[in-house]
């Protein structure tokens, strides 16, 4: 039984039992969340490209291959009850492995839960905790582990797998000794893991993803953080991830472990979680000073927590979904012969190594055959120059767009003319489609294919538009209406407008992905922009200037 004192021992016990068995007040709160999407994306470890393996994602609807704080705030919805939490949390999917086949294990989404803990031993608010800074991101766990290296104990991430059967089985890696997970407290297979909460002030580094954070020692406040990690102490996040394994009952023996993580791990030790902060500034800081509802079922919209109007309905949470970005069979239509991506099974006990599957685009890479389509949720609202896609069948890939006037409500549905190539800044044929687009300001010309630095964006963050209706033509229209100097499309479904092209380079032949909104046009490539301008040229800059020049000024245009 948990005591009312929220001690370090109680925290460890809470992680171990997955779901508390006794309702209690305390300085923590919980939020349930269904899945937002299951997709091969990881904007922390594999920014801008397909991730190494499949992940289950929760949180804000702006989740995308590359993320920053501004993009999180453009989310149109979130899978969490607190509307102002537009963060994203993700973890690897799990498969059932039998007779050489891999079956995606369905989630038990109603049971998913995130804990935020910020109390002291005497069950008072820890006034030395602070909210996460904008742009903050972190990871817990190690995708290459295949044995217990000591990092998962009480002083670590407290990784814990549990089969909630009548005779509950629990282990750091995958447990065994059962043939189903029915009965018990609530039934099902679940895993819990906590994130570190002590920060050294450094940014996340994908090559050393755990280096900027540390787990606390058994003390409260900043004194509880190890030396070198006292820049800030954040609320401790712990996540419960639930799986519905009932369809596999009786298909495995008590001495078998039929589960495998999407990265090829049959041990369970490599489970990991990622967090990208999307909390509206000030909201979490206020809540952690007074919200003491613990797991009593108290209301998150109470005055001491997030306040009236801050929480959405279960129906609204469940309605928040986005389409997968990566076009890949992850097992939704039946068992697979191999795990998605390049993930052969590596059972250890040595650390896993990077596999080489040979041929094509390996794990972590995108190609035209596995191109990115933009998320359902747009990162910005459309401008007054609203553009509707042309109705009717998909046009032939050998044709280009008819002329389009800025400010019209629809594109022309007349037959499209044959597209010819244009000349890029270095004199080589760009091969971009279309070669030009007519607007009220004049004829925009294809300047060529250019590298997108991604973080930060080469065309900046002044205006972004993501959606399945995007084509190079209507992207040019949009940027023209905003007064931008350049328009750029990327990954088949992303549109960027800007007045500078920063940290880029001309890359002929890299823009080959057809536009999601018009397959007769090219919309850049993986990490590459099809750029247009009025004079068909691009002035490359090494870094952002202090003053930006606007091509022309309009109400609602880009800031100069």
Coordinates of N, CA and C in Angstrom, one line a residue, residues 198-385:
X198 N 16.8 16.1 -14.0 CA 17.8 17.1 -13.7 C 18.6 17.5 -15.0
X199 N 18.7 18.8 -15.2 CA 19.2 19.3 -16.5 C 20.5 20.0 -16.3
X200 N 21.5 19.9 -17.2 CA 22.7 20.6 -17.2 C 22.8 21.9 -18.0
X201 N 21.6 22.2 -18.6 CA 21.5 23.5 -19.4 C 21.9 23.3 -20.8
X202 N 22.3 22.2 -21.3 CA 22.7 22.0 -22.6 C 21.5 21.5 -23.5
X203 N 21.7 21.7 -24.8 CA 20.7 21.2 -25.7 C 20.7 19.7 -26.0
X204 N 19.7 19.2 -26.4 CA 19.6 17.7 -26.8 C 20.6 17.5 -28.0
X205 N 21.4 16.4 -27.9 CA 22.3 16.0 -28.9 C 22.0 14.6 -29.4
X206 N 21.5 14.5 -30.6 CA 21.1 13.1 -31.1 C 22.2 12.1 -31.1
X207 N 23.5 12.6 -31.1 CA 24.6 11.6 -31.1 C 24.9 11.2 -29.6
X208 N 24.4 11.9 -28.7 CA 24.6 11.6 -27.2 C 23.2 12.0 -26.5
X209 N 22.2 11.2 -26.9 CA 20.8 11.7 -26.5 C 20.5 11.7 -25.0
X210 N 21.4 11.1 -24.2 CA 21.1 11.0 -22.7 C 22.0 12.0 -22.0
X211 N 22.9 12.7 -22.7 CA 24.0 13.4 -22.0 C 23.6 14.6 -21.2
X212 N 22.5 15.3 -21.6 CA 22.1 16.6 -21.0 C 21.2 16.4 -19.8
X213 N 20.8 15.2 -19.5 CA 19.9 15.0 -18.4 C 20.4 13.9 -17.4
X214 N 20.0 13.9 -16.2 CA 20.4 12.9 -15.2 C 19.2 12.7 -14.3
X215 N 19.2 11.4 -13.7 CA 18.1 11.1 -12.8 C 18.5 11.6 -11.4
X216 N 17.5 12.0 -10.6 CA 17.9 12.6 -9.3 C 18.3 11.5 -8.3
X217 N 19.0 12.0 -7.2 CA 19.3 11.1 -6.1 C 18.2 11.2 -5.1
X218 N 18.2 10.5 -3.9 CA 17.1 10.5 -3.0 C 17.0 11.7 -2.1
X219 N 16.9 12.9 -2.7 CA 16.7 14.1 -2.0 C 15.7 15.0 -2.8
X220 N 15.2 16.0 -2.1 CA 14.2 16.9 -2.7 C 14.9 18.1 -3.3
X221 N 14.2 18.8 -4.2 CA 14.7 20.0 -4.7 C 16.0 19.9 -5.5
X222 N 16.7 21.0 -5.7 CA 17.9 21.0 -6.5 C 19.0 20.2 -5.8
X223 N 19.0 20.1 -4.5 CA 20.0 19.3 -3.8 C 19.9 17.8 -4.2
X224 N 18.8 17.4 -4.8 CA 18.6 16.0 -5.2 C 19.2 15.7 -6.6
X225 N 19.7 16.7 -7.2 CA 20.3 16.5 -8.6 C 21.8 16.3 -8.5
X226 N 22.4 15.5 -9.3 CA 23.8 15.2 -9.2 C 24.6 16.5 -9.6
X227 N 25.8 16.6 -9.2 CA 26.7 17.7 -9.6 C 26.8 17.8 -11.1
X228 N 26.7 19.0 -11.6 CA 26.8 19.2 -13.1 C 25.4 19.2 -13.7
X229 N 24.4 18.9 -12.9 CA 23.0 18.8 -13.5 C 22.0 19.6 -12.6
X230 N 22.5 20.8 -12.2 CA 21.7 21.6 -11.3 C 21.2 22.9 -12.0
X231 N 21.2 23.0 -13.3 CA 20.7 24.1 -14.0 C 19.2 24.3 -13.8
X232 N 18.5 23.1 -13.8 CA 17.1 23.1 -13.5 C 16.7 21.7 -13.1
X233 N 15.6 21.7 -12.3 CA 15.0 20.4 -12.0 C 13.5 20.5 -12.5
X234 N 13.1 19.6 -13.3 CA 11.8 19.6 -13.9 C 10.9 18.6 -13.2
X235 N 9.6 18.7 -13.5 CA 8.7 17.6 -13.0 C 9.2 16.3 -13.6
X236 N 9.0 15.3 -12.8 CA 9.4 13.9 -13.3 C 8.2 13.4 -14.1
X237 N 8.5 13.0 -15.4 CA 7.5 12.4 -16.2 C 7.6 10.8 -16.2
X238 N 6.5 10.2 -16.0 CA 6.5 8.7 -16.1 C 5.3 8.3 -17.0
X239 N 5.6 7.3 -17.8 CA 4.6 6.9 -18.8 C 4.2 5.5 -18.7
X240 N 2.9 5.2 -18.7 CA 2.4 3.8 -18.8 C 2.0 3.6 -20.3
X241 N 2.5 2.5 -20.9 CA 2.1 2.2 -22.3 C 1.5 0.8 -22.2
X242 N 0.3 0.7 -22.7 CA -0.5 -0.5 -22.5 C -0.8 -1.2 -23.9
X243 N -0.7 -2.5 -23.9 CA -0.9 -3.3 -25.1 C -2.0 -4.3 -24.8
X244 N -2.8 -4.5 -25.8 CA -3.9 -5.5 -25.8 C -3.4 -6.8 -26.4
X245 N -3.0 -7.8 -25.6 CA -2.4 -9.0 -26.2 C -3.4 -10.2 -26.1
X246 N -4.7 -9.9 -25.9 CA -5.7 -10.9 -25.8 C -5.8 -11.8 -27.0
X247 N -5.6 -11.2 -28.2 CA -5.8 -12.0 -29.5 C -4.7 -13.1 -29.6
X248 N -3.7 -13.0 -28.8 CA -2.6 -14.0 -28.9 C -2.7 -15.1 -27.8
X249 N -3.8 -15.1 -27.0 CA -3.9 -16.0 -25.9 C -3.8 -17.5 -26.4
X250 N -3.0 -18.3 -25.8 CA -2.9 -19.7 -26.1 C -1.9 -20.0 -27.3
X251 N -1.4 -18.9 -27.9 CA -0.5 -19.1 -29.0 C 1.0 -19.2 -28.6
X252 N 1.3 -19.1 -27.3 CA 2.7 -19.2 -26.8 C 2.7 -19.9 -25.5
X253 N 3.8 -20.5 -25.2 CA 3.9 -21.3 -23.9 C 4.4 -20.4 -22.8
X254 N 4.3 -20.9 -21.6 CA 4.8 -20.2 -20.4 C 6.3 -19.9 -20.4
X255 N 7.0 -20.7 -21.1 CA 8.5 -20.5 -21.1 C 8.9 -19.7 -22.4
X256 N 8.0 -19.2 -23.2 CA 8.3 -18.4 -24.4 C 8.2 -16.9 -24.1
X257 N 8.9 -16.2 -24.9 CA 8.8 -14.7 -24.9 C 8.5 -14.3 -26.4
X258 N 7.2 -14.2 -26.8 CA 6.9 -14.0 -28.2 C 6.9 -12.6 -28.6
X259 N 7.3 -11.6 -27.8 CA 7.2 -10.2 -28.1 C 8.6 -9.7 -28.7
X260 N 8.5 -8.8 -29.6 CA 9.7 -8.1 -30.1 C 9.4 -6.7 -30.3
X261 N 10.3 -5.8 -29.9 CA 10.2 -4.4 -30.1 C 10.5 -4.1 -31.5
X262 N 9.9 -3.0 -32.0 CA 10.0 -2.7 -33.5 C 11.5 -2.5 -33.9
X263 N 12.4 -2.3 -33.0 CA 13.8 -2.1 -33.4 C 14.6 -3.5 -33.5
X264 N 13.8 -4.6 -33.4 CA 14.4 -5.9 -33.5 C 14.9 -6.5 -32.2
X265 N 14.4 -6.0 -31.0 CA 14.8 -6.4 -29.7 C 13.8 -7.4 -29.1
X266 N 14.2 -8.7 -28.9 CA 13.3 -9.7 -28.3 C 13.4 -9.8 -26.8
X267 N 14.2 -8.9 -26.2 CA 14.5 -8.9 -24.8 C 13.6 -8.0 -24.0
X268 N 13.2 -6.8 -24.6 CA 12.5 -5.8 -23.9 C 13.3 -4.8 -23.2
X269 N 14.7 -5.0 -23.1 CA 15.5 -4.1 -22.4 C 15.7 -2.8 -23.2
X270 N 15.5 -2.7 -24.5 CA 15.8 -1.5 -25.2 C 14.6 -0.6 -25.4
X271 N 13.5 -0.9 -24.6 CA 12.4 0.1 -24.7 C 12.8 1.5 -24.3
X272 N 12.3 2.4 -25.0 CA 12.7 3.8 -24.8 C 11.6 4.8 -25.1
X273 N 11.6 6.0 -24.6 CA 10.6 7.0 -24.8 C 11.2 8.3 -25.1
X274 N 10.5 9.1 -25.9 CA 11.0 10.5 -26.3 C 9.9 11.5 -25.9
X275 N 10.4 12.7 -25.6 CA 9.5 13.8 -25.2 C 10.0 15.1 -25.8
X276 N 9.1 15.8 -26.4 CA 9.4 17.1 -27.0 C 8.3 18.1 -26.4
X277 N 8.8 19.1 -25.7 CA 8.0 20.0 -24.9 C 7.1 20.8 -25.9
X278 N 5.8 20.8 -25.6 CA 4.8 21.7 -26.3 C 3.8 22.3 -25.4
X279 N 4.2 22.4 -24.0 CA 3.3 23.1 -23.1 C 3.2 24.6 -23.4
X280 N 2.0 25.2 -23.3 CA 1.9 26.6 -23.5 C 2.7 27.2 -22.3
X281 N 3.6 28.2 -22.6 CA 4.4 28.8 -21.5 C 3.5 29.3 -20.3
X282 N 4.0 29.0 -19.1 CA 3.3 29.4 -17.9 C 2.3 28.5 -17.4
X283 N 1.7 27.6 -18.2 CA 0.6 26.8 -17.7 C 1.1 25.7 -16.8
X284 N 2.2 25.0 -17.2 CA 2.7 23.9 -16.3 C 3.3 24.5 -15.0
X285 N 4.0 25.7 -15.2 CA 4.6 26.3 -14.0 C 3.6 26.6 -12.9
X286 N 2.4 27.0 -13.3 CA 1.4 27.3 -12.3 C 0.8 26.0 -11.7
X287 N 0.6 25.0 -12.5 CA 0.0 23.8 -12.0 C 0.9 23.1 -11.0
X288 N 2.2 23.1 -11.2 CA 3.1 22.3 -10.3 C 3.3 23.0 -8.9
X289 N 2.7 24.2 -8.8 CA 2.8 24.9 -7.5 C 1.6 24.5 -6.6
X290 N 0.5 24.0 -7.2 CA -0.7 23.8 -6.3 C -1.5 22.6 -6.6
X291 N -1.3 21.9 -7.7 CA -2.2 20.8 -8.1 C -1.8 19.6 -7.3
X292 N -2.7 19.1 -6.4 CA -2.3 18.0 -5.5 C -3.4 16.9 -5.6
X293 N -4.0 16.7 -6.8 CA -5.0 15.8 -6.9 C -4.5 14.3 -7.0
X294 N -3.2 14.1 -7.3 CA -2.7 12.8 -7.3 C -3.5 11.9 -8.2
X295 N -3.8 10.7 -7.8 CA -4.6 9.8 -8.6 C -6.0 9.6 -8.0
X296 N -6.5 10.6 -7.4 CA -7.8 10.5 -6.7 C -8.9 10.6 -7.7
X297 N -8.6 11.0 -8.9 CA -9.7 11.2 -9.9 C -10.2 12.7 -9.8
X298 N -9.5 13.5 -9.0 CA -9.8 14.9 -8.9 C -9.7 15.6 -10.3
X299 N -10.4 16.7 -10.5 CA -10.5 17.3 -11.8 C -9.3 18.2 -12.1
X300 N -8.8 17.9 -13.3 CA -7.6 18.7 -13.8 C -8.0 20.2 -14.1
X301 N -9.3 20.4 -14.3 CA -9.8 21.8 -14.5 C -10.2 22.5 -13.2
X302 N -9.8 22.0 -12.1 CA -10.0 22.6 -10.8 C -9.1 23.9 -10.7
X303 N -9.4 24.8 -9.8 CA -8.6 26.1 -9.7 C -7.2 25.8 -9.4
X304 N -6.9 24.8 -8.5 CA -5.5 24.6 -8.1 C -4.7 23.9 -9.2
X305 N -5.3 23.4 -10.2 CA -4.6 22.7 -11.3 C -4.5 23.6 -12.5
X306 N -5.4 23.4 -13.5 CA -5.3 24.1 -14.8 C -6.4 25.1 -15.0
X307 N -7.5 25.0 -14.2 CA -8.5 26.0 -14.3 C -9.6 25.7 -15.2
X308 N -10.7 26.5 -15.1 CA -11.9 26.2 -15.9 C -11.6 26.3 -17.4
X309 N -12.2 25.5 -18.2 CA -12.1 25.5 -19.6 C -10.8 24.9 -20.2
X310 N -10.0 24.4 -19.3 CA -8.6 23.9 -19.7 C -8.6 22.4 -20.1
X311 N -9.7 21.7 -19.9 CA -9.7 20.3 -20.2 C -10.8 19.9 -21.2
X312 N -10.4 19.1 -22.2 CA -11.4 18.7 -23.2 C -12.0 17.3 -22.9
X313 N -13.0 17.0 -23.7 CA -13.7 15.7 -23.5 C -13.0 14.5 -24.0
X314 N -13.4 13.3 -23.6 CA -12.8 12.1 -24.1 C -13.0 12.0 -25.6
X315 N -14.2 12.4 -26.0 CA -14.5 12.3 -27.5 C -13.5 13.2 -28.3
X316 N -13.2 14.4 -27.7 CA -12.3 15.3 -28.4 C -10.9 14.7 -28.5
X317 N -10.5 14.1 -27.4 CA -9.2 13.4 -27.4 C -9.1 12.3 -28.4
X318 N -10.1 11.5 -28.4 CA -10.1 10.3 -29.3 C -10.2 10.7 -30.8
X319 N -10.8 11.9 -31.0 CA -11.0 12.4 -32.4 C -9.7 13.0 -33.0
X320 N -8.7 13.2 -32.1 CA -7.4 13.8 -32.5 C -6.5 12.8 -33.1
X321 N -6.5 12.6 -34.4 CA -5.6 11.7 -35.0 C -5.0 12.3 -36.3
X322 N -3.9 11.9 -36.7 CA -3.3 12.3 -38.0 C -3.0 11.1 -38.9
X323 N -2.8 11.3 -40.1 CA -2.5 10.2 -41.0 C -1.0 10.0 -40.9
X324 N -0.5 8.7 -41.1 CA 0.9 8.4 -41.1 C 1.6 9.3 -42.2
X325 N 2.8 9.7 -41.9 CA 3.6 10.4 -42.9 C 4.4 9.5 -43.8
X326 N 5.0 8.5 -43.3 CA 5.8 7.6 -44.1 C 4.9 6.5 -44.7
X327 N 5.0 6.4 -46.0 CA 4.2 5.4 -46.8 C 4.9 4.0 -46.7
X328 N 4.4 3.2 -45.7 CA 5.1 2.0 -45.4 C 4.1 1.0 -44.7
X329 N 4.2 -0.2 -45.0 CA 3.4 -1.2 -44.4 C 4.0 -1.6 -43.0
X330 N 3.3 -1.2 -42.0 CA 3.7 -1.5 -40.6 C 3.0 -2.6 -40.0
X331 N 2.1 -3.3 -40.7 CA 1.4 -4.5 -40.2 C 0.0 -4.2 -39.9
X332 N -0.6 -3.1 -40.4 CA -2.0 -2.9 -40.1 C -2.9 -3.8 -40.9
X333 N -2.4 -4.4 -42.0 CA -3.2 -5.3 -42.8 C -2.9 -6.7 -42.6
X334 N -2.2 -7.1 -41.6 CA -1.9 -8.5 -41.4 C -0.4 -8.7 -41.0
X335 N 0.0 -9.9 -40.7 CA 1.4 -10.2 -40.3 C 2.4 -9.9 -41.4
X336 N 3.6 -9.5 -41.0 CA 4.7 -9.2 -41.9 C 5.7 -10.3 -41.9
X337 N 6.5 -10.4 -43.0 CA 7.6 -11.4 -43.0 C 8.8 -10.8 -42.3
X338 N 8.9 -9.5 -42.1 CA 10.0 -8.9 -41.4 C 9.6 -7.6 -40.8
X339 N 10.3 -7.2 -39.8 CA 9.9 -5.9 -39.1 C 10.1 -4.8 -40.1
X340 N 9.3 -3.7 -40.1 CA 9.5 -2.6 -41.0 C 10.8 -2.0 -40.8
X341 N 11.4 -1.4 -41.9 CA 12.7 -0.8 -41.9 C 13.8 -1.9 -42.0
X342 N 14.9 -1.6 -41.5 CA 16.1 -2.5 -41.5 C 16.3 -2.9 -40.0
X343 N 15.5 -3.9 -39.5 CA 15.6 -4.3 -38.1 C 15.6 -5.8 -37.9
X344 N 16.7 -6.4 -38.3 CA 16.8 -7.9 -38.0 C 16.8 -8.1 -36.5
X345 N 16.3 -9.2 -36.0 CA 16.3 -9.5 -34.6 C 17.8 -9.6 -34.1
X346 N 18.1 -8.9 -33.0 CA 19.4 -9.0 -32.3 C 19.1 -9.2 -30.8
X347 N 19.3 -10.5 -30.4 CA 18.9 -10.9 -29.0 C 20.0 -10.6 -28.0
X348 N 21.2 -10.1 -28.4 CA 22.2 -9.8 -27.4 C 22.9 -11.0 -26.8
X349 N 23.5 -11.0 -25.6 CA 23.3 -9.8 -24.7 C 24.2 -8.6 -25.0
X350 N 25.0 -8.7 -26.0 CA 25.8 -7.5 -26.4 C 24.9 -6.5 -27.0
X351 N 25.4 -5.2 -27.0 CA 24.6 -4.1 -27.5 C 24.3 -4.4 -29.0
X352 N 23.2 -4.0 -29.5 CA 22.8 -4.1 -30.9 C 23.7 -3.2 -31.7
X353 N 23.9 -3.6 -33.0 CA 24.7 -2.8 -33.9 C 23.9 -2.4 -35.1
X354 N 24.3 -1.4 -35.8 CA 23.5 -0.9 -37.0 C 23.6 -2.0 -38.1
X355 N 22.4 -2.4 -38.5 CA 22.3 -3.4 -39.5 C 22.5 -2.8 -40.9
X356 N 22.9 -3.6 -41.8 CA 23.1 -3.2 -43.2 C 22.2 -4.1 -44.1
X357 N 21.0 -3.7 -44.5 CA 20.1 -4.6 -45.2 C 20.4 -4.5 -46.7
X358 N 21.3 -3.6 -47.2 CA 21.7 -3.5 -48.6 C 20.6 -3.1 -49.5
X359 N 20.9 -2.3 -50.5 CA 20.0 -1.9 -51.6 C 18.9 -1.0 -51.1
X360 N 18.5 -0.1 -52.0 CA 17.4 0.8 -51.7 C 17.7 1.8 -50.5
X361 N 16.7 2.4 -50.0 CA 16.8 3.3 -48.9 C 16.7 2.5 -47.6
X362 N 17.8 2.5 -46.9 CA 17.8 1.7 -45.6 C 17.1 2.5 -44.6
X363 N 17.1 1.9 -43.4 CA 16.4 2.5 -42.3 C 17.0 3.9 -42.0
X364 N 16.1 4.8 -41.7 CA 16.5 6.2 -41.4 C 16.6 7.0 -42.7
X365 N 16.3 6.5 -43.9 CA 16.4 7.3 -45.1 C 15.1 7.3 -45.8
X366 N 14.9 8.3 -46.6 CA 13.7 8.4 -47.4 C 14.1 8.4 -48.9
X367 N 13.3 7.8 -49.7 CA 13.5 7.8 -51.1 C 12.2 8.1 -51.8
X368 N 12.1 8.4 -53.1 CA 10.8 8.6 -53.7 C 9.9 7.5 -53.5
X369 N 10.4 6.3 -53.3 CA 9.5 5.2 -53.2 C 8.9 5.1 -51.8
X370 N 9.5 5.8 -50.8 CA 8.9 5.9 -49.5 C 8.9 7.4 -49.0
X371 N 8.3 8.2 -49.9 CA 8.3 9.6 -49.6 C 7.4 10.0 -48.5
X372 N 7.6 11.3 -48.0 CA 6.9 11.8 -46.9 C 5.6 12.5 -47.4
X373 N 4.5 12.2 -46.9 CA 3.3 13.0 -47.1 C 3.0 13.8 -45.8
X374 N 2.6 15.0 -45.9 CA 2.5 15.9 -44.8 C 1.4 15.5 -43.8
X375 N 1.5 15.8 -42.5 CA 0.5 15.5 -41.6 C -0.9 16.1 -41.9
X376 N -1.9 15.6 -41.3 CA -3.2 16.1 -41.6 C -3.4 17.5 -41.1
X377 N -2.8 17.8 -39.9 CA -3.0 19.1 -39.3 C -2.0 20.0 -39.9
X378 N -2.5 21.2 -40.4 CA -1.6 22.2 -41.0 C -0.9 23.0 -39.8
X379 N 0.3 23.4 -40.0 CA 1.0 24.2 -39.0 C 0.6 25.6 -39.0
X380 N 0.0 26.1 -40.0 CA -0.5 27.5 -40.0 C -1.8 27.5 -40.7
X381 N -2.6 28.5 -40.4 CA -3.9 28.6 -41.1 C -3.7 29.2 -42.4
X382 N -4.6 28.9 -43.3 CA -4.5 29.4 -44.7 C -4.7 30.9 -44.7
X383 N -4.1 31.6 -45.6 CA -4.2 33.1 -45.7 C -5.5 33.4 -46.5
X384 N -5.8 34.6 -46.7 CA -7.0 35.0 -47.4 C -7.1 34.5 -48.8
X385 N -5.9 34.1 -49.4 CA -5.9 33.5 -50.7 C -6.1 32.0 -50.6

